[in-house]
Amino acid sequence: MENPKENTNNFIGVNEKIGWGRAFLLGTQHVLAMDLYIAPIIIASLLALGSDTSFFVQMCFLAAGIATLIQTVGGLKLPVVQGPSYIPVGALAAIGGKLGLGAVFGALLPGALLIALLGYPLKVFAKTVKKIIPPLVGGTVIVIVGISLMPTAFTSLYDGDVKTNLIVSAVTAIVLVVMMLLGRKTSGSGTFFRLTSVVIAIIVGTIVASFFGSVSFAKVAEAKWFSLPTAFPFDKPEFNLQAVLTMVFIYFIILIETTGTWFVVSTVTGEKLNEKRLNKGAVGEGLGCFVGGIAGGTPMTGYSSNAGIIAITKVASKRAIIAAGIILVLLGLMPKLATIITCVPLTVINAIFGIVCVAIIMNGLKVIQKVTINDRNMMVIGIPILLTIGTMGIPAEVMSSVPDFVNYILSSGTAVGAIAVLILNLIIPASKEDQAEAAKHAITE
């Protein structure tokens, strides 16, 4: 798939080196703009971890950092930050409730290794992607990722004082948009605003939230400075066949979702996704999930929000993401620092997240605009988007009444939309012109 990068002299490419001070500033922005701790907190609650919740979140930070370094340095070699996936939340809760924590962490390992093997030595992952994901599908998946994430920007608005939340969210979003507009200059103050836009928005938003009593650092004083990890800290792994097969299915859904993230990053950075890179990405994804299981965390996946941060800051250097990985490892080893991150109000994080989703969708549209929009392609693009939006409104009582494996799919709008666009592109006959267009932009070896 061809992803030409916009030719601007203020965009820093993937392989361009930046100073480590600048890299850690940008890495901090990537970490702060992610809701890394939300999925672990939800899972810890469902697994009834109680007083071990903080340690579980800490291990997820550590696993995310290691997975990010694996993927950026030796795997996909693109600026992708790994973090806990939301997709397996229901499955992990079900396995833990029926079979215990040992079965949970035992189920995480085989599927992770299978994902890695699909990349190397089997080398089948890239061939599969090459066959079924032309630009029409890749661009639609990117748009679907952005749309499916958008409701997250509004979840915290209705938790507590709605008026206060609206004010904090609005101020945060406005500051970020203003910083982005000021950052359009190619040098001088423009560079400063681009590089610090997210951090400034988070600081201003947190200060405004503090005026309304929405910020508390009490937990920071109670947290330890250092805490070393251990393998399987919660229970020894138990390999239950049903649990393992369930997680293998979940891993394939995660892989579909994370492939969408890779297309987002590829589009934003202008770096092509060739077969070698895709296969190495599968290896990196599998190893990252394997590390998550050993450390006592959750399956890891690439976060699309970071592609949005790259689009905002115009810095795609891998050094920034390596710095983010190092920061995440430190957060995993230093509970006090990890606790500081969790003190940033969700209204602030989600306001930034909303603007990030807009950036993701627009990059997906850039890919789609190269495709001829005839009746066939209109259906391939439009129906999955419709299903994605429809999935997000399914009532909880309906979700609880369907079989578990259906619940796992429906719990992710990205998975539903991605599966739909893949199927529709395969079953609706393409004209010779459409086939020629797809071949022109196909993934290279």
GROMACS .gro file of C-alpha atoms in nm:
model
  445
    1MET     CA    1   0.000   0.000   0.000
    2GLU     CA    2   0.140   0.335  -0.096
    3ASN     CA    3   0.143   0.608   0.161
    4PRO     CA    4   0.304   0.921   0.026
    5LYS     CA    5   0.395   1.165   0.298
    6GLU     CA    6   0.298   1.526   0.268
    7ASN     CA    7   0.600   1.715   0.151
    8THR     CA    8   0.651   1.971   0.421
    9ASN     CA    9   0.982   2.088   0.557
   10ASN     CA   10   0.862   2.086   0.918
   11PHE     CA   11   0.783   1.713   0.940
   12ILE     CA   12   1.045   1.500   1.117
   13GLY     CA   13   1.053   1.151   0.967
   14VAL     CA   14   1.067   0.809   1.132
   15ASN     CA   15   1.441   0.758   1.090
   16GLU     CA   16   1.548   1.115   1.162
   17LYS     CA   17   1.737   1.150   1.490
   18ILE     CA   18   1.638   1.413   1.742
   19GLY     CA   19   1.811   1.507   2.067
   20TRP     CA   20   1.727   1.285   2.363
   21GLY     CA   21   1.599   1.580   2.564
   22ARG     CA   22   1.352   1.659   2.290
   23ALA     CA   23   1.273   1.288   2.253
   24PHE     CA   24   1.182   1.250   2.621
   25LEU     CA   25   0.962   1.563   2.607
   26LEU     CA   26   0.774   1.414   2.313
   27GLY     CA   27   0.772   1.069   2.472
   28THR     CA   28   0.615   1.218   2.783
   29GLN     CA   29   0.340   1.368   2.568
   30HIS     CA   30   0.268   1.030   2.411
   31VAL     CA   31   0.243   0.864   2.754
   32LEU     CA   32   0.030   1.140   2.906
   33ALA     CA   33  -0.214   1.142   2.614
   34MET     CA   34  -0.285   0.768   2.654
   35ASP     CA   35  -0.542   0.624   2.892
   36LEU     CA   36  -0.308   0.334   2.968
   37TYR     CA   37  -0.432   0.277   3.320
   38ILE     CA   38  -0.805   0.258   3.244
   39ALA     CA   39  -0.819  -0.094   3.093
   40PRO     CA   40  -0.604  -0.244   3.374
   41ILE     CA   41  -0.823  -0.081   3.641
   42ILE     CA   42  -1.137  -0.223   3.475
   43ILE     CA   43  -0.983  -0.570   3.449
   44ALA     CA   44  -0.852  -0.559   3.807
   45SER     CA   45  -1.201  -0.470   3.928
   46LEU     CA   46  -1.360  -0.757   3.733
   47LEU     CA   47  -1.098  -1.001   3.863
   48ALA     CA   48  -1.149  -0.874   4.221
   49LEU     CA   49  -0.778  -0.800   4.272
   50GLY     CA   50  -0.855  -0.556   4.553
   51SER     CA   51  -0.536  -0.424   4.714
   52ASP     CA   52  -0.330  -0.571   4.426
   53THR     CA   53  -0.492  -0.333   4.175
   54SER     CA   54  -0.212  -0.074   4.194
   55PHE     CA   55   0.052  -0.343   4.141
   56PHE     CA   56  -0.147  -0.481   3.845
   57VAL     CA   57  -0.158  -0.134   3.684
   58GLN     CA   58   0.215  -0.098   3.750
   59MET     CA   59   0.288  -0.429   3.574
   60CYS     CA   60   0.078  -0.318   3.276
   61PHE     CA   61   0.293  -0.003   3.251
   62LEU     CA   62   0.609  -0.217   3.260
   63ALA     CA   63   0.477  -0.459   2.997
   64ALA     CA   64   0.366  -0.169   2.776
   65GLY     CA   65   0.713  -0.015   2.793
   66ILE     CA   66   0.892  -0.340   2.708
   67ALA     CA   67   0.643  -0.414   2.428
   68THR     CA   68   0.692  -0.063   2.286
   69LEU     CA   69   1.070  -0.104   2.280
   70ILE     CA   70   1.038  -0.449   2.118
   71GLN     CA   71   0.807  -0.317   1.846
   72THR     CA   72   0.992   0.008   1.777
   73VAL     CA   73   1.350  -0.122   1.785
   74GLY     CA   74   1.320  -0.474   1.647
   75GLY     CA   75   0.963  -0.535   1.531
   76LEU     CA   76   0.758  -0.303   1.311
   77LYS     CA   77   1.023  -0.031   1.343
   78LEU     CA   78   0.759   0.240   1.325
   79PRO     CA   79   0.662   0.490   1.597
   80VAL     CA   80   0.393   0.277   1.764
   81VAL     CA   81   0.336   0.286   2.139
   82GLN     CA   82   0.199  -0.038   2.283
   83GLY     CA   83  -0.055  -0.045   2.562
   84PRO     CA   84  -0.321  -0.266   2.725
   85SER     CA   85  -0.600  -0.365   2.485
   86TYR     CA   86  -0.965  -0.320   2.578
   87ILE     CA   87  -1.080  -0.611   2.360
   88PRO     CA   88  -0.998  -0.897   2.603
   89VAL     CA   89  -1.162  -0.732   2.906
   90GLY     CA   90  -1.477  -0.946   2.892
   91ALA     CA   91  -1.289  -1.267   2.810
   92LEU     CA   92  -1.037  -1.224   3.093
   93ALA     CA   93  -1.316  -1.150   3.340
   94ALA     CA   94  -1.506  -1.462   3.230
   95ILE     CA   95  -1.199  -1.687   3.249
   96GLY     CA   96  -1.094  -1.546   3.586
   97GLY     CA   97  -1.443  -1.579   3.732
   98LYS     CA   98  -1.482  -1.944   3.625
   99LEU     CA   99  -1.127  -2.083   3.637
  100GLY     CA  100  -0.918  -1.847   3.852
  101LEU     CA  101  -0.620  -1.619   3.794
  102GLY     CA  102  -0.387  -1.905   3.703
  103ALA     CA  103  -0.604  -1.987   3.402
  104VAL     CA  104  -0.612  -1.619   3.303
  105PHE     CA  105  -0.235  -1.585   3.275
  106GLY     CA  106  -0.193  -1.935   3.133
  107ALA     CA  107  -0.440  -1.848   2.855
  108LEU     CA  108  -0.240  -1.538   2.756
  109LEU     CA  109   0.080  -1.719   2.658
  110PRO     CA  110   0.003  -1.971   2.377
  111GLY     CA  111  -0.198  -1.723   2.167
  112ALA     CA  112   0.077  -1.461   2.197
  113LEU     CA  113   0.336  -1.707   2.068
  114LEU     CA  114   0.105  -1.808   1.781
  115ILE     CA  115   0.076  -1.444   1.669
  116ALA     CA  116   0.455  -1.414   1.672
  117LEU     CA  117   0.494  -1.738   1.471
  118LEU     CA  118   0.257  -1.605   1.202
  119GLY     CA  119   0.522  -1.340   1.137
  120TYR     CA  120   0.835  -1.554   1.165
  121PRO     CA  121   0.918  -1.824   1.077
  122LEU     CA  122   0.583  -1.892   0.903
  123LYS     CA  123   0.578  -1.554   0.719
  124VAL     CA  124   0.206  -1.587   0.645
  125PHE     CA  125   0.079  -1.273   0.816
  126ALA     CA  126   0.206  -1.025   0.557
  127LYS     CA  127   0.084  -1.238   0.264
  128THR     CA  128  -0.263  -1.246   0.419
  129VAL     CA  129  -0.267  -0.870   0.476
  130LYS     CA  130  -0.134  -0.808   0.123
  131LYS     CA  131  -0.415  -1.015  -0.024
  132ILE     CA  132  -0.709  -0.878   0.169
  133ILE     CA  133  -0.613  -0.519   0.266
  134PRO     CA  134  -0.581  -0.283  -0.034
  135PRO     CA  135  -0.592   0.099   0.021
  136LEU     CA  136  -0.973   0.092   0.011
  137VAL     CA  137  -0.979  -0.144   0.310
  138GLY     CA  138  -0.680   0.011   0.488
  139GLY     CA  139  -0.819   0.365   0.465
  140THR     CA  140  -1.164   0.253   0.581
  141VAL     CA  141  -1.013   0.070   0.877
  142ILE     CA  142  -0.828   0.388   0.977
  143VAL     CA  143  -1.152   0.589   0.965
  144ILE     CA  144  -1.328   0.314   1.163
  145VAL     CA  145  -1.055   0.323   1.430
  146GLY     CA  146  -1.107   0.697   1.476
  147ILE     CA  147  -1.487   0.672   1.482
  148SER     CA  148  -1.492   0.379   1.726
  149LEU     CA  149  -1.264   0.566   1.966
  150MET     CA  150  -1.457   0.894   1.956
  151PRO     CA  151  -1.719   0.804   2.223
  152THR     CA  152  -1.432   0.765   2.472
  153ALA     CA  153  -1.385   1.140   2.455
  154PHE     CA  154  -1.730   1.188   2.608
  155THR     CA  155  -1.748   0.910   2.868
  156SER     CA  156  -1.607   1.117   3.154
  157LEU     CA  157  -1.831   1.418   3.081
  158TYR     CA  158  -2.130   1.260   3.254
  159ASP     CA  159  -1.943   1.122   3.556
  160GLY     CA  160  -1.994   1.367   3.841
  161ASP     CA  161  -2.054   1.740   3.790
  162VAL     CA  162  -2.140   1.771   3.420
  163LYS     CA  163  -2.099   2.150   3.416
  164THR     CA  164  -1.749   2.129   3.564
  165ASN     CA  165  -1.651   1.848   3.330
  166LEU     CA  166  -1.770   2.046   3.029
  167ILE     CA  167  -1.565   2.350   3.131
  168VAL     CA  168  -1.248   2.146   3.192
  169SER     CA  169  -1.288   1.951   2.869
  170ALA     CA  170  -1.364   2.259   2.662
  171VAL     CA  171  -1.064   2.453   2.798
  172THR     CA  172  -0.831   2.157   2.738
  173ALA     CA  173  -0.953   2.100   2.382
  174ILE     CA  174  -0.941   2.471   2.295
  175VAL     CA  175  -0.585   2.505   2.427
  176LEU     CA  176  -0.473   2.204   2.221
  177VAL     CA  177  -0.638   2.335   1.903
  178VAL     CA  178  -0.484   2.681   1.955
  179MET     CA  179  -0.140   2.524   2.010
  180MET     CA  180  -0.182   2.324   1.688
  181LEU     CA  181  -0.275   2.636   1.492
  182LEU     CA  182   0.016   2.831   1.639
  183GLY     CA  183   0.241   2.539   1.545
  184ARG     CA  184   0.176   2.580   1.173
  185LYS     CA  185   0.484   2.800   1.144
  186THR     CA  186   0.781   2.599   1.018
  187SER     CA  187   1.033   2.740   1.265
  188GLY     CA  188   1.082   2.942   1.583
  189SER     CA  189   0.771   2.963   1.800
  190GLY     CA  190   0.588   2.725   1.564
  191THR     CA  191   0.829   2.445   1.650
  192PHE     CA  192   0.786   2.511   2.022
  193PHE     CA  193   0.407   2.500   2.008
  194ARG     CA  194   0.406   2.182   1.797
  195LEU     CA  195   0.641   1.999   2.032
  196THR     CA  196   0.470   2.106   2.355
  197SER     CA  197   0.105   2.129   2.244
  198VAL     CA  198  -0.017   1.819   2.428
  199VAL     CA  199   0.181   1.882   2.748
  200ILE     CA  200   0.061   2.244   2.762
  201ALA     CA  201  -0.300   2.134   2.710
  202ILE     CA  202  -0.269   1.871   2.987
  203ILE     CA  203  -0.111   2.119   3.230
  204VAL     CA  204  -0.369   2.390   3.163
  205GLY     CA  205  -0.656   2.141   3.180
  206THR     CA  206  -0.530   1.995   3.508
  207ILE     CA  207  -0.488   2.341   3.662
  208VAL     CA  208  -0.844   2.434   3.562
  209ALA     CA  209  -0.972   2.103   3.704
  210SER     CA  210  -0.791   2.175   4.032
  211PHE     CA  211  -0.993   2.497   4.072
  212PHE     CA  212  -1.304   2.277   4.088
  213GLY     CA  213  -1.150   2.028   4.331
  214SER     CA  214  -1.120   1.756   4.068
  215VAL     CA  215  -0.749   1.688   4.124
  216SER     CA  216  -0.601   1.500   4.418
  217PHE     CA  217  -0.242   1.385   4.468
  218ALA     CA  218  -0.309   1.211   4.800
  219LYS     CA  219  -0.233   0.867   4.655
  220VAL     CA  220   0.111   0.984   4.540
  221ALA     CA  221   0.234   1.027   4.897
  222GLU     CA  222   0.125   0.672   4.983
  223ALA     CA  223   0.288   0.507   4.680
  224LYS     CA  224   0.634   0.344   4.700
  225TRP     CA  225   0.932   0.482   4.509
  226PHE     CA  226   1.055   0.148   4.377
  227SER     CA  227   0.902  -0.196   4.324
  228LEU     CA  228   1.070  -0.476   4.132
  229PRO     CA  229   0.861  -0.709   3.910
  230THR     CA  230   0.839  -1.087   3.935
  231ALA     CA  231   0.719  -1.346   3.684
  232PHE     CA  232   0.355  -1.447   3.728
  233PRO     CA  233   0.308  -1.239   4.046
  234PHE     CA  234  -0.058  -1.326   4.098
  235ASP     CA  235  -0.066  -1.703   4.038
  236LYS     CA  236   0.118  -1.979   3.854
  237PRO     CA  237  -0.014  -2.023   3.498
  238GLU     CA  238  -0.264  -2.300   3.433
  239PHE     CA  239  -0.330  -2.409   3.075
  240ASN     CA  240  -0.701  -2.477   3.034
  241LEU     CA  241  -0.783  -2.570   2.671
  242GLN     CA  242  -1.111  -2.378   2.657
  243ALA     CA  243  -0.948  -2.066   2.804
  244VAL     CA  244  -0.650  -2.092   2.568
  245LEU     CA  245  -0.872  -2.129   2.259
  246THR     CA  246  -1.084  -1.835   2.373
  247MET     CA  247  -0.778  -1.613   2.401
  248VAL     CA  248  -0.642  -1.731   2.062
  249PHE     CA  249  -0.968  -1.604   1.910
  250ILE     CA  250  -0.934  -1.277   2.105
  251TYR     CA  251  -0.575  -1.235   1.988
  252PHE     CA  252  -0.685  -1.251   1.624
  253ILE     CA  253  -0.937  -0.973   1.689
  254ILE     CA  254  -0.662  -0.771   1.859
  255LEU     CA  255  -0.436  -0.831   1.558
  256ILE     CA  256  -0.703  -0.696   1.323
  257GLU     CA  257  -0.736  -0.388   1.543
  258THR     CA  258  -0.363  -0.329   1.572
  259THR     CA  259  -0.316  -0.373   1.195
  260GLY     CA  260  -0.554  -0.079   1.158
  261THR     CA  261  -0.326   0.117   1.390
  262TRP     CA  262  -0.026   0.030   1.172
  263PHE     CA  263  -0.207   0.166   0.867
  264VAL     CA  264  -0.279   0.487   1.059
  265VAL     CA  265   0.088   0.527   1.153
  266SER     CA  266   0.199   0.437   0.800
  267THR     CA  267  -0.026   0.704   0.655
  268VAL     CA  268   0.076   0.972   0.903
  269THR     CA  269   0.449   0.905   0.866
  270GLY     CA  270   0.459   0.820   0.496
  271GLU     CA  271   0.644   0.494   0.567
  272LYS     CA  272   0.538   0.195   0.355
  273LEU     CA  273   0.414  -0.126   0.510
  274ASN     CA  274   0.605  -0.393   0.317
  275GLU     CA  275   0.590  -0.769   0.382
  276LYS     CA  276   0.907  -0.778   0.592
  277ARG     CA  277   0.784  -0.497   0.815
  278LEU     CA  278   0.441  -0.653   0.860
  279ASN     CA  279   0.583  -0.993   0.954
  280LYS     CA  280   0.820  -0.834   1.203
  281GLY     CA  281   0.525  -0.633   1.338
  282ALA     CA  282   0.337  -0.958   1.405
  283VAL     CA  283   0.642  -1.091   1.589
  284GLY     CA  284   0.666  -0.771   1.794
  285GLU     CA  285   0.294  -0.783   1.874
  286GLY     CA  286   0.315  -1.147   1.985
  287LEU     CA  287   0.625  -1.097   2.198
  288GLY     CA  288   0.474  -0.787   2.358
  289CYS     CA  289   0.162  -0.982   2.455
  290PHE     CA  290   0.380  -1.266   2.583
  291VAL     CA  291   0.572  -1.023   2.805
  292GLY     CA  292   0.240  -0.886   2.930
  293GLY     CA  293   0.133  -1.235   3.036
  294ILE     CA  294   0.459  -1.315   3.214
  295ALA     CA  295   0.471  -0.980   3.397
  296GLY     CA  296   0.116  -1.023   3.525
  297GLY     CA  297  -0.031  -0.765   3.289
  298THR     CA  298  -0.268  -0.785   2.993
  299PRO     CA  299  -0.236  -0.834   2.614
  300MET     CA  300  -0.070  -0.537   2.446
  301THR     CA  301  -0.173  -0.360   2.126
  302GLY     CA  302  -0.068  -0.055   1.926
  303TYR     CA  303  -0.246   0.266   2.028
  304SER     CA  304  -0.390   0.472   1.742
  305SER     CA  305  -0.396   0.781   1.963
  306ASN     CA  306  -0.020   0.810   1.928
  307ALA     CA  307  -0.053   0.840   1.551
  308GLY     CA  308  -0.278   1.136   1.622
  309ILE     CA  309  -0.008   1.286   1.846
  310ILE     CA  310   0.243   1.246   1.561
  311ALA     CA  311   0.002   1.425   1.326
  312ILE     CA  312  -0.029   1.708   1.580
  313THR     CA  313   0.342   1.748   1.670
  314LYS     CA  314   0.471   1.657   1.318
  315VAL     CA  315   0.748   1.451   1.478
  316ALA     CA  316   0.757   1.083   1.379
  317SER     CA  317   1.112   1.005   1.497
  318LYS     CA  318   1.141   0.660   1.654
  319ARG     CA  319   1.356   0.816   1.924
  320ALA     CA  320   1.047   0.983   2.072
  321ILE     CA  321   0.869   0.648   2.092
  322ILE     CA  322   1.178   0.475   2.233
  323ALA     CA  323   1.179   0.746   2.499
  324ALA     CA  324   0.810   0.677   2.564
  325GLY     CA  325   0.894   0.307   2.607
  326ILE     CA  326   1.169   0.390   2.856
  327ILE     CA  327   0.930   0.619   3.047
  328LEU     CA  328   0.671   0.339   3.064
  329VAL     CA  329   0.933   0.096   3.198
  330LEU     CA  330   1.029   0.349   3.466
  331LEU     CA  331   0.661   0.394   3.555
  332GLY     CA  332   0.642   0.015   3.593
  333LEU     CA  333   0.936   0.017   3.832
  334MET     CA  334   0.842   0.335   4.021
  335PRO     CA  335   0.483   0.323   4.155
  336LYS     CA  336   0.500   0.683   4.275
  337LEU     CA  337   0.552   0.811   3.920
  338ALA     CA  338   0.280   0.583   3.783
  339THR     CA  339   0.041   0.720   4.046
  340ILE     CA  340   0.113   1.078   3.934
  341ILE     CA  341   0.001   0.986   3.582
  342THR     CA  342  -0.327   0.847   3.715
  343CYS     CA  343  -0.393   1.179   3.893
  344VAL     CA  344  -0.449   1.365   3.564
  345PRO     CA  345  -0.831   1.396   3.540
  346LEU     CA  346  -1.001   1.178   3.280
  347THR     CA  347  -1.186   1.484   3.150
  348VAL     CA  348  -0.850   1.631   3.050
  349ILE     CA  349  -0.718   1.312   2.889
  350ASN     CA  350  -1.043   1.248   2.702
  351ALA     CA  351  -1.064   1.604   2.568
  352ILE     CA  352  -0.723   1.556   2.408
  353PHE     CA  353  -0.829   1.211   2.296
  354GLY     CA  354  -1.122   1.362   2.104
  355ILE     CA  355  -0.893   1.589   1.899
  356VAL     CA  356  -0.660   1.294   1.841
  357CYS     CA  357  -0.953   1.092   1.699
  358VAL     CA  358  -1.025   1.373   1.453
  359ALA     CA  359  -0.663   1.356   1.333
  360ILE     CA  360  -0.691   0.978   1.290
  361ILE     CA  361  -1.010   1.000   1.083
  362MET     CA  362  -0.868   1.270   0.857
  363ASN     CA  363  -0.562   1.057   0.785
  364GLY     CA  364  -0.790   0.769   0.691
  365LEU     CA  365  -0.977   0.995   0.453
  366LYS     CA  366  -0.645   1.090   0.292
  367VAL     CA  367  -0.597   0.724   0.199
  368ILE     CA  368  -0.955   0.678   0.077
  369GLN     CA  369  -0.946   0.989  -0.140
  370LYS     CA  370  -0.704   0.809  -0.373
  371VAL     CA  371  -0.974   0.546  -0.439
  372THR     CA  372  -1.245   0.589  -0.703
  373ILE     CA  373  -1.577   0.613  -0.517
  374ASN     CA  374  -1.814   0.409  -0.734
  375ASP     CA  375  -2.126   0.225  -0.614
  376ARG     CA  376  -1.926  -0.084  -0.515
  377ASN     CA  377  -1.663   0.103  -0.317
  378MET     CA  378  -1.928   0.325  -0.156
  379MET     CA  379  -2.087   0.013  -0.003
  380VAL     CA  380  -1.750  -0.130   0.105
  381ILE     CA  381  -1.668   0.196   0.284
  382GLY     CA  382  -2.012   0.300   0.411
  383ILE     CA  383  -2.163  -0.021   0.549
  384PRO     CA  384  -1.870  -0.099   0.787
  385ILE     CA  385  -1.882   0.259   0.918
  386LEU     CA  386  -2.257   0.218   0.973
  387LEU     CA  387  -2.202  -0.111   1.158
  388THR     CA  388  -1.925   0.044   1.368
  389ILE     CA  389  -2.154   0.326   1.482
  390GLY     CA  390  -2.441   0.084   1.536
  391THR     CA  391  -2.227  -0.146   1.750
  392MET     CA  392  -2.141   0.138   1.986
  393GLY     CA  393  -2.508   0.179   2.076
  394ILE     CA  394  -2.591  -0.182   2.164
  395PRO     CA  395  -2.762  -0.193   2.509
  396ALA     CA  396  -2.584  -0.378   2.790
  397GLU     CA  397  -2.871  -0.624   2.831
  398VAL     CA  398  -2.838  -0.729   2.468
  399MET     CA  399  -2.461  -0.772   2.500
  400SER     CA  400  -2.507  -0.995   2.804
  401SER     CA  401  -2.757  -1.217   2.622
  402VAL     CA  402  -2.536  -1.314   2.326
  403PRO     CA  403  -2.275  -1.594   2.325
  404ASP     CA  404  -1.935  -1.504   2.467
  405PHE     CA  405  -1.745  -1.507   2.137
  406VAL     CA  406  -2.007  -1.273   1.982
  407ASN     CA  407  -1.979  -1.048   2.286
  408TYR     CA  408  -1.602  -1.025   2.238
  409ILE     CA  409  -1.645  -0.906   1.878
  410LEU     CA  410  -1.931  -0.666   1.949
  411SER     CA  411  -1.739  -0.510   2.239
  412SER     CA  412  -1.500  -0.357   1.984
  413GLY     CA  413  -1.643  -0.126   1.719
  414THR     CA  414  -1.305  -0.143   1.547
  415ALA     CA  415  -1.323  -0.522   1.524
  416VAL     CA  416  -1.679  -0.516   1.387
  417GLY     CA  417  -1.599  -0.251   1.127
  418ALA     CA  418  -1.268  -0.410   1.026
  419ILE     CA  419  -1.422  -0.756   0.983
  420ALA     CA  420  -1.711  -0.606   0.784
  421VAL     CA  421  -1.488  -0.415   0.541
  422LEU     CA  422  -1.267  -0.721   0.490
  423ILE     CA  423  -1.567  -0.943   0.410
  424LEU     CA  424  -1.743  -0.690   0.187
  425ASN     CA  425  -1.427  -0.621  -0.013
  426LEU     CA  426  -1.389  -0.995  -0.073
  427ILE     CA  427  -1.749  -1.084  -0.162
  428ILE     CA  428  -1.858  -0.780  -0.368
  429PRO     CA  429  -1.710  -0.824  -0.718
  430ALA     CA  430  -1.457  -0.559  -0.814
  431SER     CA  431  -1.430  -0.414  -1.163
  432LYS     CA  432  -1.109  -0.440  -1.363
  433GLU     CA  433  -1.045  -0.073  -1.288
  434ASP     CA  434  -1.079  -0.137  -0.912
  435GLN     CA  435  -0.844  -0.437  -0.934
  436ALA     CA  436  -0.585  -0.236  -1.125
  437GLU     CA  437  -0.609   0.048  -0.873
  438ALA     CA  438  -0.559  -0.192  -0.579
  439ALA     CA  439  -0.259  -0.356  -0.751
  440LYS     CA  440  -0.101  -0.015  -0.810
  441HIS     CA  441  -0.095   0.063  -0.437
  442ALA     CA  442  -0.040  -0.291  -0.309
  443ILE     CA  443   0.198  -0.376  -0.024
  444THR     CA  444   0.545  -0.451  -0.159
  445GLU     CA  445   0.771  -0.741  -0.066
   0.00000   0.00000   0.00000
